CSV table of C-alpha atoms and ligand atoms in Angstrom, one decimal:
chain,number,residue,atom,x,y,z
A,26,MET,CA,-107.6,-41.8,-4.1
A,27,SER,CA,-106.0,-38.3,-3.8
A,28,ILE,CA,-106.4,-36.3,-0.6
A,29,ARG,CA,-108.7,-33.4,-1.2
A,30,VAL,CA,-107.2,-30.2,0.3
A,31,GLY,CA,-108.3,-26.7,1.0
A,32,VAL,CA,-106.1,-23.7,1.9
A,33,ILE,CA,-107.3,-21.0,4.4
A,34,GLY,CA,-105.3,-17.8,3.9
A,35,SER,CA,-104.7,-18.7,0.3
A,36,ALA,CA,-103.9,-15.1,-0.8
A,37,GLY,CA,-101.2,-14.7,1.8
A,38,ARG,CA,-97.4,-15.1,1.3
A,39,MET,CA,-97.4,-18.6,2.8
A,40,GLY,CA,-100.9,-19.6,1.6
A,41,SER,CA,-100.2,-18.8,-2.0
A,42,GLU,CA,-97.0,-20.9,-1.9
A,43,VAL,CA,-98.9,-23.8,-0.4
A,44,VAL,CA,-101.5,-23.6,-3.2
A,45,ARG,CA,-98.6,-23.8,-5.8
A,46,ALA,CA,-97.1,-26.8,-4.0
A,47,LEU,CA,-100.4,-28.6,-3.8
A,48,GLU,CA,-101.1,-28.0,-7.5
A,49,ALA,CA,-97.7,-29.5,-8.3
A,50,ALA,CA,-98.3,-32.6,-6.2
A,51,SER,CA,-99.8,-35.5,-8.2
A,52,ASP,CA,-101.2,-37.3,-5.1
A,53,LEU,CA,-103.0,-34.3,-3.7
A,54,ASP,CA,-106.0,-32.6,-5.0
A,55,PHE,CA,-106.2,-28.8,-4.3
A,56,VAL,CA,-109.9,-28.1,-4.1
A,57,ARG,CA,-110.2,-24.4,-3.1
A,58,GLY,CA,-108.6,-21.5,-1.4
A,59,ILE,CA,-110.3,-19.4,1.3
A,60,THR,CA,-109.3,-15.7,1.5
A,61,ALA,CA,-110.3,-13.2,4.2
A,62,GLU,CA,-113.3,-12.2,2.1
A,63,ASP,CA,-114.6,-15.8,1.8
A,64,SER,CA,-116.6,-17.9,4.3
A,65,LEU,CA,-115.4,-21.3,5.6
A,66,GLU,CA,-118.8,-22.6,4.5
A,67,GLN,CA,-117.3,-22.7,1.0
A,68,LEU,CA,-115.4,-25.8,2.1
A,69,LEU,CA,-118.8,-27.6,2.3
A,70,ASP,CA,-121.2,-28.8,-0.4
A,71,ASP,CA,-124.8,-27.8,-0.6
A,72,ASP,CA,-125.7,-30.6,1.8
A,73,GLY,CA,-123.1,-29.4,4.3
A,74,ALA,CA,-120.7,-32.3,3.6
A,75,PRO,CA,-117.0,-31.4,3.5
A,76,LEU,CA,-115.5,-30.9,0.0
A,77,VAL,CA,-112.0,-31.4,1.5
A,78,ASP,CA,-110.4,-34.1,3.7
A,79,VAL,CA,-107.7,-31.7,5.0
A,80,ALA,CA,-107.4,-27.9,5.3
A,81,VAL,CA,-104.2,-26.0,5.6
A,82,ASP,CA,-104.4,-22.8,7.7
A,83,PHE,CA,-101.8,-20.1,7.1
A,84,THR,CA,-103.9,-17.1,8.3
A,85,LEU,CA,-103.0,-15.0,11.3
A,86,PRO,CA,-102.7,-15.5,15.0
A,87,SER,CA,-106.0,-13.6,15.6
A,88,VAL,CA,-108.2,-15.9,13.5
A,89,THR,CA,-106.5,-19.3,13.3
A,90,LYS,CA,-108.1,-20.8,16.4
A,91,ALA,CA,-111.6,-20.0,15.2
A,92,ASN,CA,-110.8,-21.6,11.9
A,93,VAL,CA,-109.4,-24.8,13.5
A,94,LEU,CA,-112.4,-25.1,15.8
A,95,TRP,CA,-114.7,-24.9,12.8
A,96,LEU,CA,-112.7,-27.5,10.9
A,97,ILE,CA,-112.8,-29.9,13.9
A,98,GLU,CA,-116.6,-29.4,14.2
A,99,HIS,CA,-116.9,-30.4,10.5
A,100,GLY,CA,-114.5,-33.4,10.8
A,101,ILE,CA,-111.9,-31.9,8.5
A,102,HIS,CA,-108.3,-32.6,9.4
A,103,ALA,CA,-106.2,-29.5,10.0
A,104,VAL,CA,-102.6,-28.6,9.2
A,105,VAL,CA,-101.8,-25.3,10.8
A,106,GLY,CA,-98.8,-23.0,10.1
A,107,ALA,CA,-100.2,-19.8,11.5
A,108,THR,CA,-98.3,-18.9,14.7
A,109,GLY,CA,-99.4,-17.3,18.0
A,110,TRP,CA,-100.8,-20.4,19.7
A,111,ASP,CA,-100.7,-20.3,23.5
A,112,ASP,CA,-101.5,-23.1,26.1
A,113,ALA,CA,-105.1,-21.9,26.5
A,114,ALA,CA,-105.8,-22.0,22.8
A,115,LEU,CA,-104.3,-25.5,22.5
A,116,ALA,CA,-106.5,-26.6,25.4
A,117,ASP,CA,-109.5,-25.3,23.5
A,118,VAL,CA,-108.5,-27.4,20.5
A,119,ARG,CA,-108.0,-30.5,22.7
A,120,ALA,CA,-111.4,-30.0,24.2
A,121,ALA,CA,-113.1,-29.6,20.8
A,122,LEU,CA,-111.4,-32.8,19.6
A,123,ASP,CA,-113.1,-34.8,22.4
A,124,ASP,CA,-116.2,-34.7,20.2
A,125,THR,CA,-114.5,-35.9,17.0
A,126,PRO,CA,-111.6,-38.0,18.3
A,127,GLU,CA,-110.8,-39.4,14.8
A,128,THR,CA,-109.9,-35.9,13.5
A,129,GLY,CA,-106.2,-35.0,13.3
A,130,VAL,CA,-104.8,-31.5,13.9
A,131,LEU,CA,-101.2,-30.7,13.3
A,132,ILE,CA,-100.0,-27.3,14.6
A,133,ALA,CA,-96.4,-26.7,13.6
A,134,PRO,CA,-94.5,-23.5,14.4
A,135,ASN,CA,-92.0,-24.4,11.7
A,136,PHE,CA,-92.5,-26.6,8.6
A,137,ALA,CA,-88.9,-26.4,7.4
A,138,ILE,CA,-87.5,-29.9,7.9
A,139,GLY,CA,-84.0,-28.4,8.6
A,140,ALA,CA,-85.3,-26.2,11.3
A,141,VAL,CA,-87.1,-29.1,12.9
A,142,LEU,CA,-83.9,-31.2,12.7
A,143,ALA,CA,-81.9,-28.3,14.2
A,144,MET,CA,-84.3,-28.2,17.2
A,145,SER,CA,-84.0,-32.0,17.6
A,146,PHE,CA,-80.1,-31.8,17.4
A,147,ALA,CA,-80.2,-29.0,20.0
A,148,ARG,CA,-82.2,-31.0,22.4
A,149,THR,CA,-79.6,-33.8,22.1
A,150,ALA,CA,-76.7,-31.5,22.5
A,151,ALA,CA,-78.2,-29.5,25.4
A,152,ARG,CA,-77.1,-31.9,28.2
A,153,PHE,CA,-73.4,-31.8,27.1
A,154,TYR,CA,-72.8,-28.0,27.3
A,155,GLU,CA,-72.4,-25.5,30.1
A,156,SER,CA,-73.7,-22.6,28.0
A,157,ALA,CA,-76.5,-22.4,25.5
A,158,GLU,CA,-78.0,-19.4,23.7
A,159,VAL,CA,-80.4,-19.0,20.7
A,160,VAL,CA,-80.3,-16.3,18.0
A,161,GLU,CA,-83.2,-16.0,15.6
A,162,LEU,CA,-83.0,-13.8,12.6
A,163,HIS,CA,-86.0,-12.8,10.5
A,164,HIS,CA,-87.4,-10.2,8.0
A,165,PRO,CA,-88.6,-7.0,9.6
A,166,ASP,CA,-92.3,-7.6,8.7
A,167,LYS,CA,-92.6,-10.4,11.3
A,168,LEU,CA,-95.1,-9.4,14.0
A,169,ASP,CA,-94.0,-11.6,16.9
A,170,ALA,CA,-90.7,-12.0,18.8
A,171,PRO,CA,-89.1,-14.3,19.6
A,172,SER,CA,-90.1,-16.6,16.8
A,173,GLY,CA,-92.2,-19.7,17.7
A,174,THR,CA,-89.3,-21.8,16.6
A,175,ALA,CA,-86.8,-20.1,18.9
A,176,LEU,CA,-89.2,-20.4,21.8
A,177,HIS,CA,-89.6,-24.1,21.1
A,178,THR,CA,-85.8,-24.6,20.7
A,179,ALA,CA,-85.1,-22.7,24.0
A,180,ARG,CA,-87.6,-24.9,25.8
A,181,ALA,CA,-86.2,-28.0,24.3
A,182,ILE,CA,-82.7,-27.0,25.5
A,183,ALA,CA,-84.0,-26.1,28.9
A,184,ASP,CA,-85.6,-29.5,29.1
A,185,GLY,CA,-82.4,-31.3,28.1
A,186,ARG,CA,-80.5,-29.3,30.7
A,187,ALA,CA,-83.0,-30.1,33.4
A,188,GLN,CA,-82.9,-33.8,32.7
A,189,ALA,CA,-79.1,-33.7,33.0
A,190,ASN,CA,-79.4,-31.8,36.2
A,191,LEU,CA,-77.3,-28.9,34.8
A,192,GLY,CA,-77.7,-25.7,36.8
A,193,PRO,CA,-78.2,-22.2,35.4
A,194,VAL,CA,-76.0,-21.2,32.5
A,195,PRO,CA,-73.0,-19.2,33.6
A,196,ASP,CA,-73.6,-15.4,33.4
A,197,ALA,CA,-72.0,-12.8,35.5
A,198,THR,CA,-74.2,-9.9,34.1
A,199,GLU,CA,-75.2,-7.7,37.0
A,200,ARG,CA,-76.5,-4.7,35.1
A,201,ASP,CA,-78.5,-4.8,31.9
A,202,PRO,CA,-80.7,-1.7,31.8
A,203,HIS,CA,-81.3,-2.0,28.0
A,204,GLY,CA,-82.1,-5.7,27.8
A,205,ALA,CA,-79.0,-6.6,25.8
A,206,ARG,CA,-79.0,-10.1,27.2
A,207,GLY,CA,-82.2,-10.8,25.3
A,208,ALA,CA,-85.3,-12.8,26.4
A,209,ASP,CA,-84.9,-15.4,29.2
A,210,ILE,CA,-86.9,-18.5,28.2
A,211,ASP,CA,-86.7,-21.0,31.0
A,212,GLY,CA,-83.2,-19.9,31.7
A,213,VAL,CA,-82.0,-19.9,28.0
A,214,HIS,CA,-81.3,-16.5,26.5
A,215,VAL,CA,-82.9,-15.8,23.1
A,216,HIS,CA,-82.0,-12.9,20.8
A,217,ALA,CA,-84.2,-11.7,18.0
A,218,VAL,CA,-82.6,-9.9,15.0
A,219,ARG,CA,-84.9,-8.1,12.4
A,220,LEU,CA,-83.2,-7.3,9.2
A,221,ARG,CA,-84.3,-6.4,5.7
A,222,GLY,CA,-83.3,-9.2,3.2
A,223,LEU,CA,-83.6,-12.1,5.7
A,224,VAL,CA,-86.3,-14.7,5.6
A,225,ALA,CA,-86.1,-17.1,8.6
A,226,HIS,CA,-82.8,-18.1,10.3
A,227,GLU,CA,-81.8,-19.6,13.6
A,228,GLU,CA,-78.4,-20.1,15.2
A,229,ILE,CA,-78.1,-22.3,18.3
A,230,LEU,CA,-74.8,-21.8,20.3
A,231,PHE,CA,-73.4,-24.2,22.8
A,232,GLY,CA,-70.2,-23.5,24.7
A,233,ASN,CA,-67.9,-25.5,26.9
A,234,PRO,CA,-64.3,-24.5,28.1
A,235,GLY,CA,-62.2,-24.4,24.9
A,236,GLU,CA,-65.1,-25.5,22.6
A,237,GLN,CA,-68.1,-24.2,20.8
A,238,LEU,CA,-70.8,-26.0,18.8
A,239,THR,CA,-73.0,-24.0,16.4
A,240,ILE,CA,-76.1,-25.4,14.8
A,241,ARG,CA,-77.5,-23.1,12.1
A,242,HIS,CA,-80.5,-23.3,9.9
A,243,ASP,CA,-81.4,-20.9,7.1
A,244,SER,CA,-84.7,-20.7,5.2
A,245,PHE,CA,-83.9,-18.5,2.2
A,246,ASP,CA,-87.3,-18.8,0.6
A,247,ARG,CA,-90.8,-19.8,1.6
A,248,VAL,CA,-90.5,-22.8,-0.7
A,249,SER,CA,-88.4,-24.4,2.1
A,250,PHE,CA,-91.5,-24.9,4.2
A,251,MET,CA,-93.4,-26.8,1.5
A,252,PRO,CA,-92.1,-30.4,1.8
A,253,GLY,CA,-93.0,-30.2,5.5
A,254,VAL,CA,-96.5,-28.8,4.8
A,255,LEU,CA,-97.1,-31.5,2.2
A,256,HIS,CA,-95.8,-34.2,4.6
A,257,GLY,CA,-98.3,-32.9,7.2
A,258,VAL,CA,-101.1,-33.0,4.7
A,259,ARG,CA,-100.3,-36.6,3.8
A,260,GLU,CA,-99.9,-37.8,7.4
A,261,VAL,CA,-102.5,-35.8,9.4
A,262,ALA,CA,-105.3,-38.3,9.0
A,263,SER,CA,-103.2,-41.1,10.5
A,264,HIS,CA,-102.5,-39.0,13.6
A,265,PRO,CA,-105.9,-38.4,15.3
A,266,GLY,CA,-106.0,-35.7,18.1
A,267,LEU,CA,-103.7,-32.7,18.5
A,268,THR,CA,-100.1,-32.8,17.6
A,269,VAL,CA,-97.8,-29.8,18.2
A,270,GLY,CA,-94.6,-29.8,16.1
A,271,LEU,CA,-93.7,-31.5,12.8
A,272,GLU,CA,-91.0,-33.5,14.6
A,273,ASN,CA,-93.7,-35.8,15.8
A,274,TYR,CA,-94.4,-36.8,12.2
A,275,LEU,CA,-90.8,-37.5,11.3
A,276,SER,CA,-89.8,-40.5,13.4
A,277,LEU,CA,-86.7,-38.7,14.7
B,327,NAD,N1,-95.2,-22.7,10.5
B,327,NAD,C1,-94.4,-22.2,9.6
B,327,NAD,O1,-93.5,-22.9,9.1
B,327,NAD,C2,-94.5,-20.7,9.2
B,327,NAD,C3,-93.7,-20.2,8.2
B,327,NAD,C4,-93.9,-18.8,7.8
B,327,NAD,C5,-94.9,-18.1,8.4
B,327,NAD,N2,-95.7,-18.7,9.3
B,327,NAD,C6,-96.9,-18.0,9.9
B,327,NAD,O2,-97.9,-18.1,9.0
B,327,NAD,C7,-98.8,-17.0,9.1
B,327,NAD,C8,-99.1,-16.4,7.8
B,327,NAD,O3,-97.8,-15.8,7.4
B,327,NAD,P1,-97.8,-15.0,6.0
B,327,NAD,O4,-96.4,-14.4,5.9
B,327,NAD,O5,-98.3,-15.8,4.9
B,327,NAD,O6,-98.8,-13.8,6.3
B,327,NAD,P2,-99.7,-13.0,5.3
B,327,NAD,O7,-100.2,-11.8,6.0
B,327,NAD,O8,-99.0,-12.8,4.0
B,327,NAD,O9,-100.9,-14.0,5.0
B,327,NAD,C9,-102.0,-14.2,5.9
B,327,NAD,C10,-103.3,-14.2,5.0
B,327,NAD,O10,-104.4,-14.6,5.8
B,327,NAD,C11,-105.5,-13.9,5.3
B,327,NAD,N3,-106.6,-14.0,6.3
B,327,NAD,C12,-106.8,-13.3,7.5
B,327,NAD,N4,-107.9,-13.7,8.1
B,327,NAD,C13,-108.4,-14.7,7.3
B,327,NAD,C14,-109.6,-15.5,7.4
B,327,NAD,N5,-110.4,-15.4,8.5
B,327,NAD,N6,-109.8,-16.4,6.4
B,327,NAD,C15,-109.0,-16.5,5.4
B,327,NAD,N7,-107.9,-15.8,5.3
B,327,NAD,C16,-107.6,-14.9,6.2
B,327,NAD,C17,-104.9,-12.5,5.1
B,327,NAD,O11,-105.8,-11.7,4.3
B,327,NAD,C18,-103.6,-12.8,4.4
B,327,NAD,O12,-103.8,-13.0,3.0
B,327,NAD,C19,-98.2,-16.2,10.2
B,327,NAD,O13,-98.8,-16.5,11.5
B,327,NAD,C20,-96.8,-16.5,10.2
B,327,NAD,O14,-96.1,-16.3,11.4
B,327,NAD,C21,-95.5,-20.0,9.7
């Protein structure tokens, strides 16, 4: 039986791409899209039973948590691409899932398989290098900086370094009145570029004496996120509870 899917934020840039991908997937049944003008109740039938098994949320940071809590309350699995989740919001989702423990929620800051792999490779490389920095490059309409992916990557590198007992990265900077060294995420510097023409790109730089390793991923088009989203839709029911990051669905 095909999985019945709804898309919240279906009129947006990502949401409309998800609708196209669902319509092209023979094992998935796109039931309906919800725009900002609609009510989530449209995902229920007249008796209040869900019309969908899974809902994909590509809305905005300000509304996504309320949507996810509503989906959990109605026993609908959620695949969430909207960014802006903090620890407190994730804790609220975990608490809500206590009442419907069979429901699965996947929140993924990046659905591009290559970006997830880059993050995983960076975690592996981290313990071997004295220096590590992250550069993320995006289109200028992006609202948050640094990107959720860069944040996640920097934390993974910091984690790898800590496990290997590496100290702070070498950096003799004494004066930086303009913030040229970028953001400091758990001791890893992250630089955000905003440039017309870009979509979503990340470069992870590792340095040792006489050697450099660069891991780079480029999303040239929103279509690059679709295999990851569809994988999430197909898998979410078999992963009850909250999962943060698509890497947890990829057996890496
Ligand atoms: N996880 C990923 O791989 C990934 C990739 C790209 C973008 N994003 C994130 O996805 C989100 C959407 O990005 P976008 O570029 O499509 O933005 P967008 O502004 O084009 O789309 C968001 C849509 O959500 C709609 N919306 C707002 N409130 C709503 C509500 N209550 N119910 C239904 N719809 C509502 C808006 O009207 C808009 O159409 C952002 O948070 C972005 O950072 C995630």
